[in-house]
């Protein structure tokens, strides 16, 4: 109420300070004081009481976030000793098709007492498009004690790991001239976290770790050195998007314990094959297949060959002995020979005789 009586006539009212939580209404309101216009007689039955409706808009809050990830751009090609090696190329960028849910952690109650949301109620969802900053709808600020929200990722793009961390935030009213404020995030103890108008969140790429072991057949001869040092395995694409069948996608040496591994980030059907071995051993040309299918885990472990060691056999030769009579040149049968690994014949490995 204005204590001072106004004479009948035309007036203009301007807001110079808004209530807490509201924006300053900068549009002047013109009105006329006269009988018959929003008129109410005062207690003295003489004074005209004119009621003016002057509305203020509440300030709002908005969540802004950038959903980032390593995005595949294609394959690089490098010439190796075993052929062209194809390696995925990744660059950091915005990830599409990631959905977030905003819930009320407490009741969200405005300064005027309006209950906007009850605790636990879903407030909004937002999905990244891979091109722009992801924004929520404009949300009520609430009031002290009744203003906490949560943000959680509930679905992510195929091939990436879901970040299901629950983040708590509120919107802090700034002033009567700021229509939209950003989220203020807090930790489990209620302490404010470093403020950033746009929250950067990154999803990890799902990968597959391929494990296998190699066993080299033991020789009856004394040998020196590491028989595994010359063994090399290659991984090849069978059915992988962007690659032809048989494309080389990985090369792995074998350590002294006979272990080797590969790591992949693109799903598909692959196989592993030995591409080099020790000169004294036979090359194993068997293809050992496996399938890498995304399953939301950060790293999926796949063990080849049903967890059995892949064995290399020693190269073997055939020794043929032809025994004959020196004079008649006729073959002699049932002549026995011994094969030993030492000249003193203390370590005999085979006994044989001539046939018919």
Short mmCIF file of C-alpha atoms in Angstrom, two decimals:
data_model
loop_
_atom_site.label_atom_id
_atom_site.label_comp_id
_atom_site.label_asym_id
_atom_site.label_seq_id
_atom_site.Cartn_x
_atom_site.Cartn_y
_atom_site.Cartn_z
CA UNK A 1 0.00 0.00 0.00
CA UNK A 2 1.04 3.56 -0.63
CA UNK A 3 0.50 5.60 2.48
CA UNK A 4 0.17 8.75 0.47
CA UNK A 5 -3.15 9.27 -1.25
CA UNK A 6 -2.99 9.70 -4.98
CA UNK A 7 -5.13 12.15 -6.80
CA UNK A 8 -7.18 10.81 -9.68
CA UNK A 9 -5.06 10.71 -12.79
CA UNK A 10 -2.49 8.69 -14.78
CA UNK A 11 0.55 7.11 -13.10
CA UNK A 12 3.46 4.76 -13.82
CA UNK A 13 4.93 2.19 -11.43
CA UNK A 14 8.48 0.84 -11.81
CA UNK A 15 10.13 -1.97 -9.87
CA UNK A 16 13.54 -1.09 -8.45
CA UNK A 17 14.22 -4.22 -6.42
CA UNK A 18 12.73 -7.69 -6.80
CA UNK A 19 12.06 -10.26 -4.05
CA UNK A 20 14.72 -12.96 -3.43
CA UNK A 21 14.55 -15.64 -6.11
CA UNK A 22 12.86 -13.43 -8.67
CA UNK A 23 13.91 -11.27 -11.60
CA UNK A 24 13.52 -7.53 -11.79
CA UNK A 25 10.53 -6.57 -13.92
CA UNK A 26 11.92 -3.78 -16.05
CA UNK A 27 8.67 -3.01 -17.85
CA UNK A 28 6.96 0.06 -16.30
CA UNK A 29 3.25 -0.36 -15.60
CA UNK A 30 1.01 2.56 -16.40
CA UNK A 31 -2.31 2.89 -14.61
CA UNK A 32 -5.07 5.39 -14.01
CA UNK A 33 -6.71 6.27 -10.72
CA UNK A 34 -10.40 6.99 -11.25
CA UNK A 35 -13.76 5.80 -10.11
CA UNK A 36 -14.88 2.53 -11.69
CA UNK A 37 -11.37 1.17 -12.48
CA UNK A 38 -10.35 -1.71 -10.20
CA UNK A 39 -12.09 0.35 -7.58
CA UNK A 40 -12.50 -0.39 -3.93
CA UNK A 41 -13.72 2.13 -1.37
CA UNK A 42 -11.50 2.63 1.62
CA UNK A 43 -12.63 2.47 5.24
CA UNK A 44 -13.53 6.13 5.18
CA UNK A 45 -16.03 5.49 2.36
CA UNK A 46 -14.31 8.28 0.46
CA UNK A 47 -10.84 7.08 -0.55
CA UNK A 48 -10.61 5.08 -3.80
CA UNK A 49 -8.41 1.96 -3.41
CA UNK A 50 -6.90 0.83 -6.73
CA UNK A 51 -5.25 -2.63 -6.88
CA UNK A 52 -2.38 -3.09 -9.34
CA UNK A 53 -1.10 -6.56 -10.36
CA UNK A 54 2.65 -6.41 -11.03
CA UNK A 55 4.19 -9.84 -11.79
CA UNK A 56 7.80 -11.01 -11.34
CA UNK A 57 9.27 -14.06 -13.07
CA UNK A 58 11.31 -16.48 -10.93
CA UNK A 59 14.97 -17.14 -11.81
CA UNK A 60 15.59 -20.62 -13.23
CA UNK A 61 18.43 -23.12 -13.24
CA UNK A 62 19.88 -25.17 -16.07
CA UNK A 63 22.31 -28.10 -16.21
CA UNK A 64 24.90 -27.90 -19.00
CA UNK A 65 27.33 -30.70 -19.76
CA UNK A 66 29.72 -31.88 -22.44
CA UNK A 67 29.79 -35.65 -22.92
CA UNK A 68 33.23 -36.49 -24.29
CA UNK A 69 34.89 -39.71 -25.46
CA UNK A 70 37.56 -41.04 -27.78
CA UNK A 71 35.82 -41.25 -31.16
CA UNK A 72 37.13 -43.56 -33.87
CA UNK A 73 38.09 -41.80 -37.11
CA UNK A 74 39.30 -44.77 -39.14
CA UNK A 75 42.47 -46.86 -39.43
CA UNK A 76 46.09 -45.98 -39.97
CA UNK A 77 48.19 -48.26 -42.18
CA UNK A 78 51.78 -49.07 -41.31
CA UNK A 79 54.01 -51.48 -43.20
CA UNK A 80 55.48 -54.14 -40.93
CA UNK A 81 57.70 -57.18 -41.44
CA UNK A 82 54.51 -59.24 -41.62
CA UNK A 83 52.41 -57.06 -43.91
CA UNK A 84 50.26 -53.94 -43.62
CA UNK A 85 49.21 -53.32 -40.01
CA UNK A 86 45.85 -51.59 -39.47
CA UNK A 87 45.51 -49.57 -36.24
CA UNK A 88 42.39 -47.64 -35.10
CA UNK A 89 42.71 -43.83 -34.93
CA UNK A 90 40.88 -42.02 -32.11
CA UNK A 91 40.40 -38.35 -31.34
CA UNK A 92 38.52 -36.84 -28.42
CA UNK A 93 35.13 -35.44 -29.31
CA UNK A 94 31.51 -35.19 -28.24
CA UNK A 95 29.72 -38.50 -27.81
CA UNK A 96 26.12 -38.82 -28.99
CA UNK A 97 23.23 -40.91 -27.66
CA UNK A 98 24.12 -40.65 -23.97
CA UNK A 99 21.06 -40.14 -21.75
CA UNK A 100 21.02 -38.50 -18.32
CA UNK A 101 18.31 -38.41 -15.69
CA UNK A 102 17.70 -35.54 -13.28
CA UNK A 103 15.83 -36.37 -10.07
CA UNK A 104 14.78 -34.39 -7.02
CA UNK A 105 16.96 -35.43 -4.07
CA UNK A 106 14.87 -33.35 -1.70
CA UNK A 107 11.45 -31.86 -2.20
CA UNK A 108 11.88 -28.89 -4.52
CA UNK A 109 9.90 -26.07 -2.94
CA UNK A 110 9.86 -22.49 -4.23
CA UNK A 111 10.26 -19.43 -2.01
CA UNK A 112 6.51 -18.86 -2.41
CA UNK A 113 5.79 -22.35 -1.02
CA UNK A 114 5.00 -24.02 -4.34
CA UNK A 115 6.03 -27.71 -4.29
CA UNK A 116 7.48 -28.33 -7.71
CA UNK A 117 8.80 -31.89 -7.21
CA UNK A 118 8.82 -34.49 -4.47
CA UNK A 119 12.03 -36.22 -3.34
CA UNK A 120 12.89 -39.12 -5.66
CA UNK A 121 10.69 -37.86 -8.48
CA UNK A 122 12.11 -37.74 -11.99
CA UNK A 123 12.45 -34.12 -13.07
CA UNK A 124 13.85 -34.40 -16.60
CA UNK A 125 15.97 -36.43 -19.00
CA UNK A 126 18.52 -35.11 -21.48
CA UNK A 127 20.36 -36.85 -24.34
CA UNK A 128 23.59 -35.76 -25.99
CA UNK A 129 23.57 -35.21 -29.76
CA UNK A 130 27.33 -35.37 -30.37
CA UNK A 131 27.45 -31.81 -31.74
CA UNK A 132 26.42 -29.36 -29.03
CA UNK A 133 26.59 -28.85 -25.28
CA UNK A 134 23.79 -30.89 -23.71
CA UNK A 135 21.31 -28.75 -21.78
CA UNK A 136 18.45 -29.55 -19.43
CA UNK A 137 15.09 -27.77 -19.46
CA UNK A 138 14.88 -24.69 -17.23
CA UNK A 139 14.28 -25.87 -13.67
CA UNK A 140 13.01 -24.20 -10.47
CA UNK A 141 15.68 -23.10 -7.98
CA UNK A 142 13.78 -24.24 -4.93
CA UNK A 143 14.54 -22.74 -1.55
CA UNK A 144 17.01 -23.34 1.26
CA UNK A 145 16.76 -26.95 2.42
CA UNK A 146 14.46 -27.83 -0.45
CA UNK A 147 16.66 -27.42 -3.49
CA UNK A 148 18.84 -30.52 -4.11
CA UNK A 149 18.83 -32.45 -7.37
CA UNK A 150 20.80 -35.45 -8.67
CA UNK A 151 22.25 -36.08 -12.12
CA UNK A 152 23.02 -39.61 -13.34
CA UNK A 153 23.91 -41.20 -16.67
CA UNK A 154 21.40 -43.97 -17.35
CA UNK A 155 22.29 -45.03 -20.89
CA UNK A 156 25.38 -44.70 -23.07
CA UNK A 157 26.37 -45.39 -26.64
CA UNK A 158 27.26 -48.92 -27.67
CA UNK A 159 30.97 -49.53 -27.22
CA UNK A 160 31.44 -47.20 -24.26
CA UNK A 161 31.38 -47.76 -20.51
CA UNK A 162 28.39 -46.40 -18.58
CA UNK A 163 29.34 -43.75 -16.02
CA UNK A 164 26.66 -44.37 -13.37
CA UNK A 165 28.04 -41.98 -10.76
CA UNK A 166 25.30 -39.96 -9.03
CA UNK A 167 26.15 -36.24 -8.84
CA UNK A 168 24.32 -33.93 -6.43
CA UNK A 169 23.75 -30.28 -7.26
CA UNK A 170 21.62 -27.24 -6.58
CA UNK A 171 20.95 -23.91 -8.23
CA UNK A 172 22.13 -20.81 -6.36
CA UNK A 173 20.15 -17.64 -6.96
CA UNK A 174 22.54 -14.97 -8.19
CA UNK A 175 20.69 -11.67 -8.45
CA UNK A 176 17.59 -10.00 -9.84
CA UNK A 177 19.23 -9.52 -13.26
CA UNK A 178 20.35 -13.12 -13.92
CA UNK A 179 17.50 -15.18 -15.42
CA UNK A 180 19.32 -18.54 -15.66
CA UNK A 181 21.98 -19.88 -13.28
CA UNK A 182 24.20 -22.94 -13.67
CA UNK A 183 24.39 -25.94 -11.37
CA UNK A 184 26.58 -25.96 -8.27
CA UNK A 185 27.82 -29.50 -7.55
CA UNK A 186 28.57 -30.75 -4.05
CA UNK A 187 30.35 -33.80 -2.64
CA UNK A 188 28.94 -36.31 -0.16
CA UNK A 189 29.79 -33.96 2.71
CA UNK A 190 27.99 -31.01 1.16
CA UNK A 191 31.17 -29.21 0.14
CA UNK A 192 31.04 -27.27 -3.10
CA UNK A 193 33.11 -28.67 -5.93
CA UNK A 194 35.08 -26.40 -8.29
CA UNK A 195 32.57 -24.51 -10.37
CA UNK A 196 32.34 -24.72 -14.12
CA UNK A 197 29.37 -23.54 -16.12
CA UNK A 198 29.64 -26.64 -18.35
CA UNK A 199 30.35 -29.99 -16.69
CA UNK A 200 32.85 -32.08 -18.70
CA UNK A 201 32.22 -35.83 -18.46
CA UNK A 202 34.16 -38.48 -20.35
CA UNK A 203 33.18 -42.06 -21.15
CA UNK A 204 35.85 -44.74 -21.40
CA UNK A 205 35.99 -46.93 -24.50
CA UNK A 206 35.28 -50.61 -23.99
CA UNK A 207 38.23 -52.84 -24.86
CA UNK A 208 39.04 -56.53 -25.13
CA UNK A 209 42.20 -58.12 -23.73
CA UNK A 210 43.12 -61.31 -25.60
CA UNK A 211 45.32 -63.71 -23.63
CA UNK A 212 47.09 -66.90 -24.70
CA UNK A 213 50.04 -69.08 -23.80
CA UNK A 214 52.59 -70.87 -25.97
CA UNK A 215 54.31 -74.18 -25.24
CA UNK A 216 57.43 -75.25 -27.11
CA UNK A 217 58.00 -79.01 -27.29
CA UNK A 218 61.10 -79.88 -25.32
CA UNK A 219 64.06 -81.19 -27.29
CA UNK A 220 66.00 -84.30 -26.31
CA UNK A 221 69.13 -82.36 -27.17
CA UNK A 222 70.72 -79.84 -24.90
CA UNK A 223 69.95 -76.36 -26.20
CA UNK A 224 70.83 -72.87 -25.13
CA UNK A 225 68.85 -69.65 -25.45
CA UNK A 226 65.16 -68.86 -25.27
CA UNK A 227 63.06 -70.81 -27.80
CA UNK A 228 60.22 -68.27 -27.43
CA UNK A 229 62.23 -65.28 -28.60
CA UNK A 230 61.56 -65.97 -32.27
CA UNK A 231 57.84 -66.70 -31.88
CA UNK A 232 55.44 -64.01 -33.15
CA UNK A 233 51.65 -64.08 -33.40
CA UNK A 234 49.42 -61.95 -35.58
CA UNK A 235 45.79 -60.99 -35.06
CA UNK A 236 43.58 -60.72 -38.14
CA UNK A 237 40.12 -59.37 -38.92
CA UNK A 238 37.48 -61.90 -39.89
CA UNK A 239 34.32 -59.76 -39.75
CA UNK A 240 35.18 -56.25 -38.58
CA UNK A 241 33.53 -53.05 -39.81
CA UNK A 242 35.83 -51.03 -42.06
CA UNK A 243 38.32 -53.84 -42.67
CA UNK A 244 38.68 -56.55 -45.28
CA UNK A 245 38.87 -60.15 -44.12
CA UNK A 246 42.46 -61.12 -43.36
CA UNK A 247 43.61 -57.59 -42.48
CA UNK A 248 46.44 -57.65 -39.96
CA UNK A 249 45.34 -55.73 -36.83
CA UNK A 250 47.89 -56.77 -34.22
CA UNK A 251 51.38 -58.22 -33.71
CA UNK A 252 52.58 -59.77 -30.45
CA UNK A 253 55.86 -61.31 -29.32
CA UNK A 254 55.92 -64.15 -26.79
CA UNK A 255 57.67 -63.61 -23.47
CA UNK A 256 60.04 -66.09 -21.81
CA UNK A 257 57.11 -67.60 -19.89
CA UNK A 258 55.32 -68.36 -23.15
CA UNK A 259 52.68 -65.64 -22.70
CA UNK A 260 51.37 -63.17 -25.27
CA UNK A 261 48.39 -60.85 -25.60
CA UNK A 262 46.49 -58.40 -27.81
CA UNK A 263 44.16 -55.51 -26.99
CA UNK A 264 41.25 -54.37 -29.15
CA UNK A 265 38.72 -51.54 -29.03
CA UNK A 266 36.54 -52.38 -32.04
CA UNK A 267 34.01 -55.19 -31.80
CA UNK A 268 33.92 -57.94 -34.40
CA UNK A 269 35.11 -61.43 -35.28
CA UNK A 270 38.88 -61.97 -35.26
CA UNK A 271 41.41 -64.78 -35.30
CA UNK A 272 44.99 -65.18 -34.10
CA UNK A 273 47.65 -67.10 -35.98
CA UNK A 274 51.34 -67.77 -35.51
CA UNK A 275 53.35 -65.85 -38.13
CA UNK A 276 56.93 -66.63 -37.04
CA UNK A 277 58.61 -69.24 -34.89
CA UNK A 278 62.02 -70.62 -33.91
CA UNK A 279 63.99 -72.19 -36.79
CA UNK A 280 63.97 -75.59 -35.05
CA UNK A 281 60.19 -75.69 -34.73
CA UNK A 282 57.26 -76.17 -37.08
CA UNK A 283 55.14 -73.08 -37.74
CA UNK A 284 51.61 -73.57 -36.37
CA UNK A 285 49.25 -72.28 -39.07
CA UNK A 286 46.07 -72.97 -37.08
CA UNK A 287 43.63 -70.07 -36.81
CA UNK A 288 42.39 -69.42 -33.26
CA UNK A 289 39.10 -67.46 -33.56
CA UNK A 290 37.39 -65.20 -31.03
CA UNK A 291 34.51 -62.72 -30.94
CA UNK A 292 34.65 -59.34 -29.21
CA UNK A 293 31.10 -58.13 -28.44
CA UNK A 294 30.49 -55.01 -26.37
CA UNK A 295 29.08 -55.82 -22.94
CA UNK A 296 29.44 -52.57 -20.92
CA UNK A 297 32.60 -53.72 -19.10
CA UNK A 298 35.68 -51.52 -19.30
CA UNK A 299 37.92 -54.44 -20.29
CA UNK A 300 36.64 -57.81 -21.44
CA UNK A 301 39.14 -60.66 -21.03
CA UNK A 302 39.15 -63.43 -23.65
CA UNK A 303 41.43 -66.48 -23.35
CA UNK A 304 42.22 -68.25 -26.62
CA UNK A 305 42.18 -71.95 -27.44
CA UNK A 306 39.80 -72.85 -24.60
CA UNK A 307 42.53 -71.80 -22.15
CA UNK A 308 44.89 -74.51 -23.48
CA UNK A 309 48.47 -73.67 -24.46
CA UNK A 310 49.24 -73.45 -28.16
CA UNK A 311 52.00 -75.98 -28.82
CA UNK A 312 54.89 -75.85 -31.28
CA UNK A 313 56.31 -79.15 -32.44
CA UNK A 314 60.00 -79.62 -33.12
CA UNK A 315 60.93 -80.15 -36.75
CA UNK A 316 61.62 -83.80 -37.52
CA UNK A 317 63.50 -85.54 -40.30
CA UNK A 318 63.66 -89.11 -41.67
CA UNK A 319 66.94 -91.07 -41.62
CA UNK A 320 67.00 -93.95 -44.10
CA UNK A 321 69.77 -96.58 -43.90
CA UNK A 322 70.27 -99.14 -46.67
CA UNK A 323 72.34 -102.16 -45.60
CA UNK A 324 73.78 -104.52 -48.25
CA UNK A 325 76.29 -107.27 -48.71
CA UNK A 326 79.57 -105.75 -49.83
CA UNK A 327 80.22 -108.41 -52.46
CA UNK A 328 76.79 -109.44 -53.71
CA UNK A 329 75.18 -106.06 -53.16
CA UNK A 330 72.12 -107.85 -51.93
CA UNK A 331 70.15 -106.15 -49.10
CA UNK A 332 70.67 -107.49 -45.60
CA UNK A 333 67.67 -107.80 -43.32
CA UNK A 334 67.34 -107.79 -39.56
CA UNK A 335 70.42 -105.64 -39.06
CA UNK A 336 69.94 -103.54 -35.89
CA UNK A 337 71.01 -99.94 -35.45
CA UNK A 338 70.97 -97.65 -32.48
CA UNK A 339 70.51 -93.87 -32.61
CA UNK A 340 72.05 -91.88 -29.77
CA UNK A 341 72.50 -88.23 -28.95
CA UNK A 342 76.09 -88.72 -27.78
CA UNK A 343 79.10 -90.40 -29.33
CA UNK A 344 79.48 -92.77 -26.37
CA UNK A 345 75.98 -94.08 -26.95
CA UNK A 346 74.99 -93.54 -23.34
CA UNK A 347 71.74 -91.83 -24.35
CA UNK A 348 70.06 -93.99 -26.98
CA UNK A 349 66.84 -92.51 -28.34
CA UNK A 350 65.81 -95.14 -30.87
CA UNK A 351 66.59 -98.67 -32.01
CA UNK A 352 65.66 -99.92 -35.49
CA UNK A 353 66.40 -102.71 -37.90
CA UNK A 354 66.44 -103.23 -41.64
CA UNK A 355 63.28 -104.74 -43.08
CA UNK A 356 62.68 -107.39 -45.70
#
